[in-house]
PDB file of C-alpha atoms in Angstrom:
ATOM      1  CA  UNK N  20     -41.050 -37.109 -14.123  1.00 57.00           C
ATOM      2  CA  UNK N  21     -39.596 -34.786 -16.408  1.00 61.00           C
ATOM      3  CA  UNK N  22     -41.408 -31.650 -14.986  1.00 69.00           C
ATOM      4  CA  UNK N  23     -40.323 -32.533 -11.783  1.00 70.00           C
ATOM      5  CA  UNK N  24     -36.620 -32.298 -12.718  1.00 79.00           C
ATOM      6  CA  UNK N  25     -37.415 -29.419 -13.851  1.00 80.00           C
ATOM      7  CA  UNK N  26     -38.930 -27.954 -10.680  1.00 81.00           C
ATOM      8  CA  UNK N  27     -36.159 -29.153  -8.789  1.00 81.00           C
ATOM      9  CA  UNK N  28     -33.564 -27.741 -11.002  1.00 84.00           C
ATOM     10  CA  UNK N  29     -35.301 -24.291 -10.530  1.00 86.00           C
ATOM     11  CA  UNK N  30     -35.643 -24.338  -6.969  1.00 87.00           C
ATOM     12  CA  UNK N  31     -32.057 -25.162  -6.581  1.00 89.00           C
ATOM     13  CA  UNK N  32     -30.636 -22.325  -8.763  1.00 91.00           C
ATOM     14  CA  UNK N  33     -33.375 -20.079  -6.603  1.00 91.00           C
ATOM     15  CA  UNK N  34     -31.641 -21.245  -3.625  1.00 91.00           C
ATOM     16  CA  UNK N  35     -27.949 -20.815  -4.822  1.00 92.00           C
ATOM     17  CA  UNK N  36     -28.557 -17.254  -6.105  1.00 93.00           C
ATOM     18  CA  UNK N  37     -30.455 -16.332  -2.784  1.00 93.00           C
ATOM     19  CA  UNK N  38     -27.226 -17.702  -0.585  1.00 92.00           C
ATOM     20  CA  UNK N  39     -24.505 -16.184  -2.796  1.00 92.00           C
ATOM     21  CA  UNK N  40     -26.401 -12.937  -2.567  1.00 90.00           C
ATOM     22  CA  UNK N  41     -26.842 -13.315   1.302  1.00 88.00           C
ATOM     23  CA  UNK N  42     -22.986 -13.719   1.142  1.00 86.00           C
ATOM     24  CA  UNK N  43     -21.944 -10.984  -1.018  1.00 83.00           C
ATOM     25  CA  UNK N  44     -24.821  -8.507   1.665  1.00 80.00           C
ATOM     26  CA  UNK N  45     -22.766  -9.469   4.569  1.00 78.00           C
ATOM     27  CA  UNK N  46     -19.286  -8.920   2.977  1.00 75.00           C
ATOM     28  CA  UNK N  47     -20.590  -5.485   1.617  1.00 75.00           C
ATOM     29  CA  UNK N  48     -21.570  -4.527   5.328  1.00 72.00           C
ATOM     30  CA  UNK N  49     -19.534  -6.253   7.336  1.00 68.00           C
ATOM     31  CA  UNK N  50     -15.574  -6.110   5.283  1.00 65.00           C
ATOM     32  CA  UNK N  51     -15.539  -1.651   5.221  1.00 60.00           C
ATOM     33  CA  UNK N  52     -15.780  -2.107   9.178  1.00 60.00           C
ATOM     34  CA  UNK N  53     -12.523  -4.513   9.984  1.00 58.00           C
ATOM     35  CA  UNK N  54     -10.623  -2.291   7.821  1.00 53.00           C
ATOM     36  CA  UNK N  55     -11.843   0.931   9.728  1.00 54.00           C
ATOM     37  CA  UNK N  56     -11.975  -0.058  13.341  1.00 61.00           C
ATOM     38  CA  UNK N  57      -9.354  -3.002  13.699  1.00 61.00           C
ATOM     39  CA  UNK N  58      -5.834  -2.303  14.710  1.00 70.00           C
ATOM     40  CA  UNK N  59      -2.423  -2.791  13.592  1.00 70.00           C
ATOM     41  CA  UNK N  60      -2.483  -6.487  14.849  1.00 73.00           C
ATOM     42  CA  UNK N  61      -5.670  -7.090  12.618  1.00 69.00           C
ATOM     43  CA  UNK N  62      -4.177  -5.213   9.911  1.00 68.00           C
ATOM     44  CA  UNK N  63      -0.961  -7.234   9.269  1.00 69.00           C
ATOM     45  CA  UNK N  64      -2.723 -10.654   9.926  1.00 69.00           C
ATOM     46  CA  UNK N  65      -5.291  -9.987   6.508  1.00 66.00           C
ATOM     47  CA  UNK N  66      -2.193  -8.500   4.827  1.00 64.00           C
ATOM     48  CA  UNK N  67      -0.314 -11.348   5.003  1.00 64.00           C
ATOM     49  CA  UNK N  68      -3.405 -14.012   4.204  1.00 65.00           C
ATOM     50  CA  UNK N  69      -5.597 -11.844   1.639  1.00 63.00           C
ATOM     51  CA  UNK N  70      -4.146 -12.127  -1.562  1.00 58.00           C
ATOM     52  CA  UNK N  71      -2.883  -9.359  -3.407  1.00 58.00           C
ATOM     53  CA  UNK N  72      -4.972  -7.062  -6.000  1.00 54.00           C
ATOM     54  CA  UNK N  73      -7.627  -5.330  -4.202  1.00 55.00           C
ATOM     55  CA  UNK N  74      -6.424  -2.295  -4.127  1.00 56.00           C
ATOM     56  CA  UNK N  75      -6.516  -2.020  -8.010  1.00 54.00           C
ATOM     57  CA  UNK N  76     -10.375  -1.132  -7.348  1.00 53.00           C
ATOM     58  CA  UNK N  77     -10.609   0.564  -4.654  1.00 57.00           C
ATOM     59  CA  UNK N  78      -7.595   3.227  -4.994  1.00 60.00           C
ATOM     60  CA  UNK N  79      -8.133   6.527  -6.282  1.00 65.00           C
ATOM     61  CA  UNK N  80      -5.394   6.927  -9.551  1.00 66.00           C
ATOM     62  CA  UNK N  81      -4.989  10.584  -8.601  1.00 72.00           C
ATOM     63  CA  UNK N  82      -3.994   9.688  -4.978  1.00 75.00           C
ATOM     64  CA  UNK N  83      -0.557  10.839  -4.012  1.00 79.00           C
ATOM     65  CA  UNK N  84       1.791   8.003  -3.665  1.00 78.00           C
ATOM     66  CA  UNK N  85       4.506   7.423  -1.352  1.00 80.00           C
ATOM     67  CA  UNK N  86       7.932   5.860  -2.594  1.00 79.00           C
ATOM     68  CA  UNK N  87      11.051   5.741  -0.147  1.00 79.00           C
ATOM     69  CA  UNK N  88      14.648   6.109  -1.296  1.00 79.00           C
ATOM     70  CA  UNK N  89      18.166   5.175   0.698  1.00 77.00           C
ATOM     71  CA  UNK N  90      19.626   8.491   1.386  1.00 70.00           C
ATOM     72  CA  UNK N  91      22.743   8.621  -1.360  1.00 69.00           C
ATOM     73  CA  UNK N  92      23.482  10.845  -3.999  1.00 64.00           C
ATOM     74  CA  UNK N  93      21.875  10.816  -6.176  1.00 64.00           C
ATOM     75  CA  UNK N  94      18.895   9.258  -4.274  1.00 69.00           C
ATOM     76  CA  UNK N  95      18.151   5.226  -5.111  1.00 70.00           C
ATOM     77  CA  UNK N  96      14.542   4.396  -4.857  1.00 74.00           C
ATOM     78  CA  UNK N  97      13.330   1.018  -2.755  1.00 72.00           C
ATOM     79  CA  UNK N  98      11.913  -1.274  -5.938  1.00 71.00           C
ATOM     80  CA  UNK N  99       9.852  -3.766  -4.904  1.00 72.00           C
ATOM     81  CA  UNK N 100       8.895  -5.827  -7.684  1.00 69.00           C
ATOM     82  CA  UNK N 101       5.467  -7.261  -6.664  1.00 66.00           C
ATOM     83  CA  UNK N 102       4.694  -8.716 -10.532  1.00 67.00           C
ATOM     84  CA  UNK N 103       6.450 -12.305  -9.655  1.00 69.00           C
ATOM     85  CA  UNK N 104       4.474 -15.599 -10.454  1.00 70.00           C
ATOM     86  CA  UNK N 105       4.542 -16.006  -6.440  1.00 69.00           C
ATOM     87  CA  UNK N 106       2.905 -12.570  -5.789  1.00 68.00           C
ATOM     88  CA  UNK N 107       0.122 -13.171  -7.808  1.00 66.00           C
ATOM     89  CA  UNK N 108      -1.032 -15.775  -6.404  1.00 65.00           C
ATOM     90  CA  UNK N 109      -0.673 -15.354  -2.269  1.00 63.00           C
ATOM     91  CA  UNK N 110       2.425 -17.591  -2.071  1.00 69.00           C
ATOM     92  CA  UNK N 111       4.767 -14.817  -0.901  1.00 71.00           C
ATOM     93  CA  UNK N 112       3.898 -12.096   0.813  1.00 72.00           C
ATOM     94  CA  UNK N 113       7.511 -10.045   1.285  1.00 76.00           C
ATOM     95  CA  UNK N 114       6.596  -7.208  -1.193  1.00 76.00           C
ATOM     96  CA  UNK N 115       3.146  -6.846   0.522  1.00 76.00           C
ATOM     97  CA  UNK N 116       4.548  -6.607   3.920  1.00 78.00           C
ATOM     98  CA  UNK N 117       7.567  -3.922   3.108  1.00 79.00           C
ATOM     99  CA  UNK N 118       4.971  -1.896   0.788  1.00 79.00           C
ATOM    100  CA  UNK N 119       2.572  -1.700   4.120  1.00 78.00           C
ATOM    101  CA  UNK N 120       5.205  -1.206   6.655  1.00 79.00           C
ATOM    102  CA  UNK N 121       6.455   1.540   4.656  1.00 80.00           C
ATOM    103  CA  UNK N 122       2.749   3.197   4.231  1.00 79.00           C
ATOM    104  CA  UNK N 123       2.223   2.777   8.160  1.00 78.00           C
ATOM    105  CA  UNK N 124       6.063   4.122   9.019  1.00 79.00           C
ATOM    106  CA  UNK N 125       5.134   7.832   6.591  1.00 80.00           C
ATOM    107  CA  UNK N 126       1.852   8.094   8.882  1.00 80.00           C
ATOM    108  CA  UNK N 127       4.415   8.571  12.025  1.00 79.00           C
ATOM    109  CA  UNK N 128       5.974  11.810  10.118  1.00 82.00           C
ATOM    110  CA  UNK N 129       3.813  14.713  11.190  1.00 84.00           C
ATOM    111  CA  UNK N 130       2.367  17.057   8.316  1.00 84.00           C
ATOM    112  CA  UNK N 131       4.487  19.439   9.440  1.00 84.00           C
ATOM    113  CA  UNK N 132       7.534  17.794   8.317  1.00 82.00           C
ATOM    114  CA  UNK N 133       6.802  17.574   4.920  1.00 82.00           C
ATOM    115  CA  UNK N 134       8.319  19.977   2.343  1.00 80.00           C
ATOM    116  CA  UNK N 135       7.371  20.657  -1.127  1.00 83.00           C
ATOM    117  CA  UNK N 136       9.858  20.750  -3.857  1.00 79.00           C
ATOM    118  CA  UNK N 137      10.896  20.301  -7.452  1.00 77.00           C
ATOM    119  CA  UNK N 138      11.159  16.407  -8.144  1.00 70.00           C
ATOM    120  CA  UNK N 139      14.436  16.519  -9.597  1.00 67.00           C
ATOM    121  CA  UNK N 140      16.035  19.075  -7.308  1.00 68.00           C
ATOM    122  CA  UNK N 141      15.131  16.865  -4.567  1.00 67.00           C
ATOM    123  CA  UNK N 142      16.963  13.277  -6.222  1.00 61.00           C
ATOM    124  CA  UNK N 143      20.576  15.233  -5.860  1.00 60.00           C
ATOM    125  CA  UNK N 144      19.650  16.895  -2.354  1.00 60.00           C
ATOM    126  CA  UNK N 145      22.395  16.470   0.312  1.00 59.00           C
ATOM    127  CA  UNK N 146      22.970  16.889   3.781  1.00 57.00           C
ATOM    128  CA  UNK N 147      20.775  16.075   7.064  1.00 57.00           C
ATOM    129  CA  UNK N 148      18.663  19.452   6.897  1.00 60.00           C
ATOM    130  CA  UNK N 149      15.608  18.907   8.852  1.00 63.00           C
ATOM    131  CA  UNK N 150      16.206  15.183   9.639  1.00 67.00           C
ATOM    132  CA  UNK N 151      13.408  13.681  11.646  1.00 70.00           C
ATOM    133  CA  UNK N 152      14.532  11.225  13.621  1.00 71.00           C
ATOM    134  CA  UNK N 153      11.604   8.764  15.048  1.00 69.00           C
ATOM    135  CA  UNK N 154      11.500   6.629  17.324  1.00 68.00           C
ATOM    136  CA  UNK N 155       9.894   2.843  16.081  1.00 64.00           C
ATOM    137  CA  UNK N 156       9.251   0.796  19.362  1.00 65.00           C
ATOM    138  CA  UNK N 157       6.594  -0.793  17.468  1.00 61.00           C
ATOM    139  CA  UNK N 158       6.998  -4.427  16.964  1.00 59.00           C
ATOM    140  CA  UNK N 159       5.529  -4.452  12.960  1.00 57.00           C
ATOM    141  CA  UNK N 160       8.222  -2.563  12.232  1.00 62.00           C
ATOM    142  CA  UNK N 161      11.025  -4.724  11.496  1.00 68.00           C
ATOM    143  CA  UNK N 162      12.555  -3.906   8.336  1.00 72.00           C
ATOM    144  CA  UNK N 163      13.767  -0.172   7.478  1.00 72.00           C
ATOM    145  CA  UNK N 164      15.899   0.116  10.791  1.00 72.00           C
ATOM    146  CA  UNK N 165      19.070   2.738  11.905  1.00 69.00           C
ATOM    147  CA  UNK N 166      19.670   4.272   8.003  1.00 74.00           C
ATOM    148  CA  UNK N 167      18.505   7.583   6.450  1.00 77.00           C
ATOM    149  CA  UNK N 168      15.564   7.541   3.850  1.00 79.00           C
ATOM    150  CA  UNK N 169      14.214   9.913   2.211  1.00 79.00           C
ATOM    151  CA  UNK N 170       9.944   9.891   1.684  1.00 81.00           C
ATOM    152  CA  UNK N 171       8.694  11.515  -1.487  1.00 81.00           C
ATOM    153  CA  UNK N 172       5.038  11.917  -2.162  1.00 83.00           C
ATOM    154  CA  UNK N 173       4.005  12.601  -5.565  1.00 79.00           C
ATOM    155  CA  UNK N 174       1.174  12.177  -8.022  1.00 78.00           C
ATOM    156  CA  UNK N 175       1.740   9.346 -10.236  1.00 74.00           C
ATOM    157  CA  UNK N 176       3.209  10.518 -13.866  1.00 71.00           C
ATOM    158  CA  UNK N 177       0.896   9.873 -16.814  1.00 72.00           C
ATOM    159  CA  UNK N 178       1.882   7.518 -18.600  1.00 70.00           C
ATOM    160  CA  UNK N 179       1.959   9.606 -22.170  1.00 71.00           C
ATOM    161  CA  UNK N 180       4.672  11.758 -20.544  1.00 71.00           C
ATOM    162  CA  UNK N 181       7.073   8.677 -19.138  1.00 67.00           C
ATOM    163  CA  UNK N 182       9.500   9.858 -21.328  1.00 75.00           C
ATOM    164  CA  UNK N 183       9.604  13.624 -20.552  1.00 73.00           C
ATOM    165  CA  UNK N 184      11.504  15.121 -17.805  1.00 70.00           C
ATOM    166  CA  UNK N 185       9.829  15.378 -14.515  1.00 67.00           C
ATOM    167  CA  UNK N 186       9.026  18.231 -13.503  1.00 70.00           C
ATOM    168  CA  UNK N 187       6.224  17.935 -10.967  1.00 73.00           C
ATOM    169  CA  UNK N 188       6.030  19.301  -7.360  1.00 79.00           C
ATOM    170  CA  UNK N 189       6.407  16.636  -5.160  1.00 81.00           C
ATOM    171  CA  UNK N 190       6.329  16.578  -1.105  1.00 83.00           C
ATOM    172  CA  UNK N 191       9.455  14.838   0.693  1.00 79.00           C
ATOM    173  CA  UNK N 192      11.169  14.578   4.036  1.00 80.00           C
ATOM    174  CA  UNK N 193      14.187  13.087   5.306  1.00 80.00           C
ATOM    175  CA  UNK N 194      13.933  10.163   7.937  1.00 79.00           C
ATOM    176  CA  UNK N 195      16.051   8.294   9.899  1.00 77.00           C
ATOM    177  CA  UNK N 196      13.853   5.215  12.062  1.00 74.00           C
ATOM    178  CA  UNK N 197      15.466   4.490  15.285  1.00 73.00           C
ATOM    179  CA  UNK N 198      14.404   0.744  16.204  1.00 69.00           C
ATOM    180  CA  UNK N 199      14.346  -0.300  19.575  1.00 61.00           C
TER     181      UNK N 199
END
């Protein structure tokens, strides 16, 4: 009696291991292709049902990141604090949604338009000099409509040096969305 506990005890684990590995094979090969080949409809539906964190493994911490500011003087920068009880846990989704919309809105700005410059130069820069103006007639756009912003990419500070003046090159171009 007792041995056969045992026996079934074993073959049970056996078969829970071999099903959570079968699941964790099929998310390996089958997740890295929605993200490639689905579109911008696909896209926003998983952003706004996924919870938030991923990213924290996958992203490179040398990647250039993008931060938008309204166009004033000097420049105020779009803060988006995702670090709420709600965020953490997938109740709310606003922070997730601006922080993709503005990601997809800088991949409309052709390479071209991009100009490199000294960070704090650029914070006190007026005037409309080389102001793209695009055109959003895309309906996931909804938020950053009809106002001047400015897009900076930079390398993210270390974090030793916070307190240091900035004095990293930094790309940046002036936008203004036209929503339709």
């Amino acid at each position: 009696m007792f041995k056969r506990n045992i026996v079934f005890v074993v073959y049970r684990t056996f078969l829970f291991l071999f099903l959570i590995s079968i699941f964790f094979l099929v998310l390996i090969f089958y997740v890295p292709n929605i993200a490639i080949n689905s579109n911008m409809k696909q896209k926003n539906i998983l952003i706004s049902t996924l919870p938030q964190g991923w990213a924290f493994f996958t992203k490179d911490p040398k990647e250039e990141r993008i931060s938008l500011y309204w166009d004033k003087n000097p420049f105020e920068e779009y803060d988006f604090i995702g670090t709420r009880f709600n965020e953490y846990f997938g109740f709310d989704r606003e922070v997730r949604k601006y922080i993709s919309e503005i990601i997809n809105m800088s991949s409309l700005i052709p390479e071209n338009n991009w100009v490199q410059g000294d960070f704090n130069k650029i914070i006190y820069f007026k005037g409309n000099q080389n102001l793209l103006s695009i055109d959003k007639k895309h309906k996931y756009f909804k938020n950053f409509c009809s106002k001047n912003y400015v897009y900076i990419k930079h390398k993210p500070q270390i974090r030793a040096w916070r307190y240091f003046e900035n004095t990293q090159k930094v790309k940046y171009t002036k936008v203004k969305f036209v929503c339709n």
